[in-house]
Coordinates of C-alpha atoms in Angstrom, one line a residue:
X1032 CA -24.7 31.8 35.8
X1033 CA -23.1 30.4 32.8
X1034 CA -24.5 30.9 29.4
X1035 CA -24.7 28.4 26.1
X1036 CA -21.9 29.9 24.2
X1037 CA -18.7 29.8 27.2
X1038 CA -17.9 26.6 25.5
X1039 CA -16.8 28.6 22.7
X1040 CA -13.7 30.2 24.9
X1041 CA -12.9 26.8 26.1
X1042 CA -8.8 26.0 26.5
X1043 CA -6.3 23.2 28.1
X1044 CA -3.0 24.4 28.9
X1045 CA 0.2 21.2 28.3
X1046 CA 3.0 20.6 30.7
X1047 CA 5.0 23.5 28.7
X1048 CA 2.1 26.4 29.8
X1049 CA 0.7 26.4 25.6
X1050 CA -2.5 27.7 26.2
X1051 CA -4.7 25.8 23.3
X1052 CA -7.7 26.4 22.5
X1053 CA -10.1 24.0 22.1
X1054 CA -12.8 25.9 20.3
X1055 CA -10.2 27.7 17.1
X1056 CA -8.4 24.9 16.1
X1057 CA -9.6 25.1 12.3
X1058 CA -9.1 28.4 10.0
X1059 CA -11.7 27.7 7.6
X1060 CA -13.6 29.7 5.1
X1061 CA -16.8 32.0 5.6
X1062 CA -19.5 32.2 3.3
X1063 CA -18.1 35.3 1.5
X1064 CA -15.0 33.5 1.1
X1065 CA -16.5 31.0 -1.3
X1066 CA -16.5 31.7 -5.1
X1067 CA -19.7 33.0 -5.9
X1068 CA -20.7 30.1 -7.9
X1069 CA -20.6 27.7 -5.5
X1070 CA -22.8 30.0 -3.3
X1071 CA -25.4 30.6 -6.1
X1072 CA -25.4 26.4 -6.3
X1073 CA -25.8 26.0 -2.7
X1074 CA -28.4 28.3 -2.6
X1075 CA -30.2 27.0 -5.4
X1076 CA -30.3 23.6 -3.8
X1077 CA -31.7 25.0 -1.0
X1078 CA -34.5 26.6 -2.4
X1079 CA -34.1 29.6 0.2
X1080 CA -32.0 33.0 0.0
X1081 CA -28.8 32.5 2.9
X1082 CA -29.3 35.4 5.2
X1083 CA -26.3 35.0 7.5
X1084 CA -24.2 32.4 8.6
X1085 CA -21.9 30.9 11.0
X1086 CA -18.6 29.3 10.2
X1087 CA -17.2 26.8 13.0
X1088 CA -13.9 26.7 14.4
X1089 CA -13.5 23.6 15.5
X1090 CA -12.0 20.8 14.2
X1091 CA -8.9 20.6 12.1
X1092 CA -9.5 20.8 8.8
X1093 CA -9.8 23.6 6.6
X1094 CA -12.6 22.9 4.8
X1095 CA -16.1 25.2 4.6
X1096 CA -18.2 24.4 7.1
X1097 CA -21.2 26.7 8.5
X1098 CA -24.4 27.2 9.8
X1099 CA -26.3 28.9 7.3
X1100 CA -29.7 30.6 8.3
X1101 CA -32.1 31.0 5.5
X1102 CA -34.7 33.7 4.5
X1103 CA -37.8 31.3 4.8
X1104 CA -36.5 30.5 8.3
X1105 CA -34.7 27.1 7.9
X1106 CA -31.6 26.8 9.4
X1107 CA -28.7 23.9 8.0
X1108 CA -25.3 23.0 8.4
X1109 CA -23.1 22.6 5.1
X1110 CA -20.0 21.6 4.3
X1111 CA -18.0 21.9 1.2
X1112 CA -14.9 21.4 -0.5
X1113 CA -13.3 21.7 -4.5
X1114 CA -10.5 20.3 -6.5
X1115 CA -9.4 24.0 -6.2
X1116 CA -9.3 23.2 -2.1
X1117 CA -7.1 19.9 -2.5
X1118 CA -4.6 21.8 -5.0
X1119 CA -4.3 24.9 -2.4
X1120 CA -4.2 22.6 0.8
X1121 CA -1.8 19.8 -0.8
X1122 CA -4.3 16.8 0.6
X1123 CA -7.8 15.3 -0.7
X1124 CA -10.5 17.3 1.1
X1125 CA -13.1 17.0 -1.5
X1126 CA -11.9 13.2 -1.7
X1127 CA -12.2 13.1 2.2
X1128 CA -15.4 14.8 1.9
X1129 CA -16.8 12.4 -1.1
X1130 CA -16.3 9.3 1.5
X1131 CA -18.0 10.9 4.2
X1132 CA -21.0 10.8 1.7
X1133 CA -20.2 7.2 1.3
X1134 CA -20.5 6.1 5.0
X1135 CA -22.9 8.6 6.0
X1136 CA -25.3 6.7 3.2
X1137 CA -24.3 3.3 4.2
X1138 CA -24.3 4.1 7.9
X1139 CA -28.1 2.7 9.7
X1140 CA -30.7 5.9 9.3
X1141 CA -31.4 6.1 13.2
X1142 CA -27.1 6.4 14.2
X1143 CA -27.1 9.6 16.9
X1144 CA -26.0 11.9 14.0
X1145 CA -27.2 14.9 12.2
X1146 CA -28.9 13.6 9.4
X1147 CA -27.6 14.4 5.8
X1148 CA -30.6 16.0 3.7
X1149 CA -28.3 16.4 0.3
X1150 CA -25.5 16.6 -1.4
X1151 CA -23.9 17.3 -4.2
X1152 CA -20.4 16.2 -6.5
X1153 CA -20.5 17.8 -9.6
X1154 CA -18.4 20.6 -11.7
X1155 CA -19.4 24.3 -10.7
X1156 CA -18.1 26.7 -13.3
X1157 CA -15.7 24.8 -14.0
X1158 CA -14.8 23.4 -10.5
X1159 CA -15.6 20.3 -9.1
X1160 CA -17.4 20.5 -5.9
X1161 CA -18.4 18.1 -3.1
X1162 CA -20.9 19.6 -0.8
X1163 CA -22.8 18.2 2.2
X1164 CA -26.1 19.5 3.5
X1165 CA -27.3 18.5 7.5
X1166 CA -29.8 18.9 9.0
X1167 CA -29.0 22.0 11.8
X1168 CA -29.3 20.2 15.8
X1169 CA -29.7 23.0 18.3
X1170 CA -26.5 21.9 19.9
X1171 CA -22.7 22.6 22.1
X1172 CA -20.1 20.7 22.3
X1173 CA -19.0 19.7 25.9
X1174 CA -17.4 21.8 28.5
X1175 CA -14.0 21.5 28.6
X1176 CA -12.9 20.4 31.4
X1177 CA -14.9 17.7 31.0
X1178 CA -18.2 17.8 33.7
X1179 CA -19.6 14.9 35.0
X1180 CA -23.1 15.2 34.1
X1181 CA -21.9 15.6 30.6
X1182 CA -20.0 12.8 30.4
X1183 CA -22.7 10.8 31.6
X1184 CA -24.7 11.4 28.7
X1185 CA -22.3 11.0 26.4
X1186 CA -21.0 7.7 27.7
X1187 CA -24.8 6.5 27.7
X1188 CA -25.2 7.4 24.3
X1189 CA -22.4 5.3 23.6
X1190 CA -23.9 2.6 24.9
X1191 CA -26.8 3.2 23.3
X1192 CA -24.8 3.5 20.3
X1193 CA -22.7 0.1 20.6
X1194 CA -25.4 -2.2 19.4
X1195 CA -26.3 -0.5 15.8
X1196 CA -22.9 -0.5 15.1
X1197 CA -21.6 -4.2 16.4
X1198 CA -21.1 -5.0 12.6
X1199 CA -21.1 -3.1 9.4
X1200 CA -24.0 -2.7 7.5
X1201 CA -23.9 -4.4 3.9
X1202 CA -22.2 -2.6 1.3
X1203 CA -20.0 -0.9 3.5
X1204 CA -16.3 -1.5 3.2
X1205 CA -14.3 -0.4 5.6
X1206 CA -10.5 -1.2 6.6
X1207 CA -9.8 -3.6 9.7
X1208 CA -7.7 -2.2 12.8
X1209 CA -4.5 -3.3 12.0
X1210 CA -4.6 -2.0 8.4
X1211 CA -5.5 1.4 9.2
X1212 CA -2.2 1.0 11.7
X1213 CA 0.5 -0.8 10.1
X1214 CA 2.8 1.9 11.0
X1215 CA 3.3 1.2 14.4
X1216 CA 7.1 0.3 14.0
X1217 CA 7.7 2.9 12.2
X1218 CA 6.4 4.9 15.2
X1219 CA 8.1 3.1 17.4
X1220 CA 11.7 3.4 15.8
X1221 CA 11.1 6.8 15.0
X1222 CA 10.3 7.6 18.9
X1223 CA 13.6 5.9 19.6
X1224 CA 15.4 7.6 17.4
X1225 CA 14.3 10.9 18.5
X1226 CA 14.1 9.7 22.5
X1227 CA 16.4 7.2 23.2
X1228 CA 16.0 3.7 24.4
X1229 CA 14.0 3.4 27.4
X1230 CA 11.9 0.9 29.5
X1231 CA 8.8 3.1 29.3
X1232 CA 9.4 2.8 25.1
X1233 CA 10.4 -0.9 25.4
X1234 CA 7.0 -1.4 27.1
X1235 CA 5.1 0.9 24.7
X1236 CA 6.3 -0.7 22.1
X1237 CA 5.0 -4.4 23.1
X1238 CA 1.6 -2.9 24.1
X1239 CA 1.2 -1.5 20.7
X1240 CA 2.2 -4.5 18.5
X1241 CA -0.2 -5.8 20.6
X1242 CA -2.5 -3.8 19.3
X1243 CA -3.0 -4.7 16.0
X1244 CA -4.7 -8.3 17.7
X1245 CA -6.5 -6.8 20.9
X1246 CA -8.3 -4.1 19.1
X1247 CA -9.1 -5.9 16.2
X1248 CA -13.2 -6.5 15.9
X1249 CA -16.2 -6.0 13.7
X1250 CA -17.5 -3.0 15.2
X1251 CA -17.6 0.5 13.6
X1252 CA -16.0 2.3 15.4
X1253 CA -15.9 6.0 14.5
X1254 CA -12.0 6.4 15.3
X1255 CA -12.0 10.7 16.1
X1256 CA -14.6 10.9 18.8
X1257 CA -13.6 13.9 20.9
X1258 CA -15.6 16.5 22.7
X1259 CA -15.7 18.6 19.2
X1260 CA -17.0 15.9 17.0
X1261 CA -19.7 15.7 20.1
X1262 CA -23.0 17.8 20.3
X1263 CA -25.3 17.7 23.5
X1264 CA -29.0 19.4 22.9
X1265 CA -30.4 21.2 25.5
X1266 CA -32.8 18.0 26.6
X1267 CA -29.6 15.8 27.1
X1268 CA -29.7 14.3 23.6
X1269 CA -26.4 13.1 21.9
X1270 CA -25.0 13.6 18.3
X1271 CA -22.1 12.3 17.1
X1272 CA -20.3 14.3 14.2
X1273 CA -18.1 13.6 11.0
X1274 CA -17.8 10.2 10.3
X1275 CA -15.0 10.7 8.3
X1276 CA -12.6 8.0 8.9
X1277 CA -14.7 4.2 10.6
X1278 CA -12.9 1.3 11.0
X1279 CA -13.0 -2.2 12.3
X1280 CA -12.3 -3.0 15.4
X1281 CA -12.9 -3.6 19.0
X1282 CA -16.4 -2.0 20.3
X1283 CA -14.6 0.0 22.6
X1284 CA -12.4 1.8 20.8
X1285 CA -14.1 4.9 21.0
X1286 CA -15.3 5.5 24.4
X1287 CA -11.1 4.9 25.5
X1288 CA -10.3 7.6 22.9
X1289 CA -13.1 9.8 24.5
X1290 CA -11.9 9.6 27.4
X1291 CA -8.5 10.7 27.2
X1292 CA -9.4 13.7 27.6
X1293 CA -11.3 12.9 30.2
X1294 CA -8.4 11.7 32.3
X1295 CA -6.5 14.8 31.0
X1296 CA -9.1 17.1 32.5
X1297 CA -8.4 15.1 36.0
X1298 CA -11.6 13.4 36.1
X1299 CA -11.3 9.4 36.8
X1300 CA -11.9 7.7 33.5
X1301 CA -10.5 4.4 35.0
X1302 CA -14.0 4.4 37.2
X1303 CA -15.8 4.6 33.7
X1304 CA -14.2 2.0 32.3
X1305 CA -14.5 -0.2 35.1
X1306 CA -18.5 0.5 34.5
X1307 CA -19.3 0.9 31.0
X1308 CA -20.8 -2.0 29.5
X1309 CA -18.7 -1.6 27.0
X1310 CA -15.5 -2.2 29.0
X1311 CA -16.1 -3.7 32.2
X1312 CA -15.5 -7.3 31.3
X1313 CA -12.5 -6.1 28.4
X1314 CA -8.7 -6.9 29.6
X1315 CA -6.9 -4.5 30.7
X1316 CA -3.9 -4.9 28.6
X1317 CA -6.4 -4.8 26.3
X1318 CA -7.2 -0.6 26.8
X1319 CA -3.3 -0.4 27.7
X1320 CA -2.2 -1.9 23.6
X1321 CA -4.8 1.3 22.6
X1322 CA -3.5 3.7 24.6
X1323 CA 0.2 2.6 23.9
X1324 CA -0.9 3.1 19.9
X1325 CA -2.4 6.6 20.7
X1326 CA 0.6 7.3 22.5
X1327 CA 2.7 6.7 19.7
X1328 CA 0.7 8.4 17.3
X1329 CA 0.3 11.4 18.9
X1330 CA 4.0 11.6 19.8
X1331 CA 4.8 11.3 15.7
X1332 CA 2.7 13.8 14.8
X1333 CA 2.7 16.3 17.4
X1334 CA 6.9 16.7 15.5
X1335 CA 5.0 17.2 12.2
X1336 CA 5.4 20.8 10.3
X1337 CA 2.0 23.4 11.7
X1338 CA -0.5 23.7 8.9
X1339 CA -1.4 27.1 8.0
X1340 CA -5.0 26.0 8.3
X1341 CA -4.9 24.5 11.9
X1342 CA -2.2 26.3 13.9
X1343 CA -2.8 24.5 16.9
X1344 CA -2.9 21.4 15.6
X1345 CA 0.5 20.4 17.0
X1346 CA -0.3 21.5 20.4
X1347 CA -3.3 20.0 20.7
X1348 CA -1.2 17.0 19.7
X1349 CA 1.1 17.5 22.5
X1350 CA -1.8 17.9 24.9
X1351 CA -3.2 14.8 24.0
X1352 CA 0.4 12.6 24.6
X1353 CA 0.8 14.1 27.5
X1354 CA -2.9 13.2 28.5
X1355 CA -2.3 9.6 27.4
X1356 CA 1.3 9.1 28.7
X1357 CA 0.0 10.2 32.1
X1358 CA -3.3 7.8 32.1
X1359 CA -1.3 4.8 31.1
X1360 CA 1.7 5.2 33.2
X1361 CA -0.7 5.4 35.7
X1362 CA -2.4 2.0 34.5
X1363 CA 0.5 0.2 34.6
X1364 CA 1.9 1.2 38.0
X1365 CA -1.1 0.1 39.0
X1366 CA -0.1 -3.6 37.4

C-alpha cells in the first residue's frame, strides 16, 4: 500500500539514463537560514510563535518557501525573497515575487489556488523584503508517472478552470503570446547552428513562427503548469500554484503544456486532447506550432550554464525536449 509522501521520491530517467528527480529540483532556504529579522517580521505578522517548518523542494527557484506550523495550531505556506536574494542569485526574485502579488490580487477570488492571506514589501533592518503568506491546502502533487485517475482530475479542473479565465479581469495587464516569444528565430538559428540543417528543424521552424498567430488569444493562461505547480487534496480537489508568469493567449495552452509530461510518462495525451473541451474542436497544427515553440525552448535552455540553486534544472530541461520531440514527431507522422 502506498503512502501520501512516495511522491516525494518521485524521478524520470532521459534517453542518456540522468536519473532526475522530480521532487529536489530547487535548493532553497530553511527557516533558520533566514536572517533573524525577517523571521521576527514573519512571525509578528502572523500573530503566532513558528514551531517547525517544512521547506519544499520543488520547483526551480531558489527562493524561501515553507510550510510553517505555528504554536496556536495554524498551519501556512510563505514565501519570501530580499534585495539581498536578487544580488546573491544575479536575477529579480523579490521583483518576481512582487508581481506574483500583483496577479494573485487581480486574479478572480474563487481561481483553484491557495488563497493569499498577506503580504508584505517593505525594508526589514535595512533589507527590503517581499513576502507572501497562503493559506496551507492539505495537498501532493501528482504521481509521477502520471496515473490516470489523477489526470482525470486535473484535466477536469482545467475545464472547470477555462471559463473564469477566458479574459483578463480589469486592471490586469498582462503580455500577449507573441510578445512573451519574440525569440523564436533566435531559437531557431541557434538550434541550427548547434544541430545542423535538417527537415525535422525546417519543419520546427514553420510550426513555431506559426505560433506566434495560432496561440494567440485572450485567455490567461498560467504558462508553467506542471505536476509541481499542481496540488490534489485528499477529496479529489485541484489547486493550481505560482502564478508567476500569465499570459495571453489560446485557452489551451496549458492543458498541452500539462500534458507533455503526460506523453513523456507513456500515457496517450493525444486521446485527451481529442476529448477535452478545451481541444477537441482546436486544429491540429494548431497544438503542433505549441509544441514546435516548447521544443525550441527547451532545446535552448537545456545548453544553458546549471544554477547552483537548481542543479537539475538542465536535466529536467532535457527530459522535457526529449518528451516533446517524441509527442510531436509522433503527431506529424501521423499527418
Amino acid at each position: 500500500m502506498q503512502t501520501r509522501d512516495e511522491w516525494i521520491a518521485d524521478r524520470v530517467v532521459t534517453r542518456d539514463g540522468r536519473v532526475v528527480p522530480v521532487r529536489a529540483t530547487a535548493r532553497r532556504p530553511h527557516w533558520a537560514d533566514l536572517p533573524a529579522s525577517a523571521r521576527q517580521a514573519i512571525a509578528f505578522r502572523l500573530g503566532s510563535e513558528v514551531i517547525s517548518t517544512s521547506s519544499t523542494g520543488i520547483g526551480f527557484t531558489p527562493g524561501f518557501a515553507s510550510r510553517l506550523d505555528l504554536a496556536d495550531g495554524r498551519r501556512v505556506f510563505v514565501k519570501a525573497a530580499s534585495d539581498a536574494d536578487d544580488a546573491r542569485y544575479g536575477w529579480g526574485l523579490s521583483a518576481a515575487y512582487r508581481e506574483e502579488i500583483r496577479k494573485l490580487r487581480a486574479l478572480p477570488s474563487d481561481l483553484p489556488a491557495p488563497a493569499l492571506l498577506w503580504t508584505v514589501d517593505d525594508d526589514i533592518a535595512g533589507v527590503r523584503w517581499v513576502i507572501l503568506c497562503f493559506e496551507y491546502v492539505d495537498g501532493v502533487p501528482p504521481r509521477r508517472p502520471w496515473q490516470p485517475d489523477e489526470l482525470r482530475l486535473v484535466t477536469d479542473a482545467l475545464a472547470q478552470l477555462a471559463p473564469l479565465v477566458a479574459e483578463a479581469p480589469d486592471g490586469l495587464e498582462l503580455p500577449l503570446f507573441a510578445e512573451e516569444f519574440p525569440e523564436v528565430e533566435a531559437w531557431v538559428a541557434e538550434v541550427i547552428e548547434r544541430e545542423g540543417s535538417s527537415q525535422w528543424l525546417d519543419e520546427v521552424a514553420a510550426l513555431a513562427r506559426e505560433s506566434l498567430t495560432r496561440c494567440a488569444g485572450t485567455a490567461v493562461a498560467h504558462l508553467d503548469l506542471r505536476d509541481d505547480n499542481i496540488l490534489i487534496g485528499r477529496g479529489g480537489r485541484v489547486w493550481i500554484c505560482d502564478w508567476n508568469w500569465p499570459l495571453l493567449g489560446a485557452p489551451w495552452l496549458d492543458l498541452v503544456t500539462l500534458l507533455l509530461a503526460v506523453a513523456g510518462d507513456g500515457l496517450d495525451a493525444d486521446a485527451v486532447l481529442a476529448t477535452h473541451p478545451l481541444t477537441r474542436d482546436v486544429e491540429p497544427r494548431s497544438i503542433d506550432a505549441w509544441l514546435a515553440t516548447l521544443w525550441l525552448y527547451f532545446t535552448m535552455s537545456m545548453e544553458r550554464p546549471v544554477p547552483a540553486h537548481s542543479p537539475h534544472l538542465r536535466d529536467h530541461q532535457v527530459w522535457y525536449a526529449d518528451a516533446t520531440e517524441d509527442w510531436l514527431h509522433h503527431r506529424l507522422s501521423r499527418g
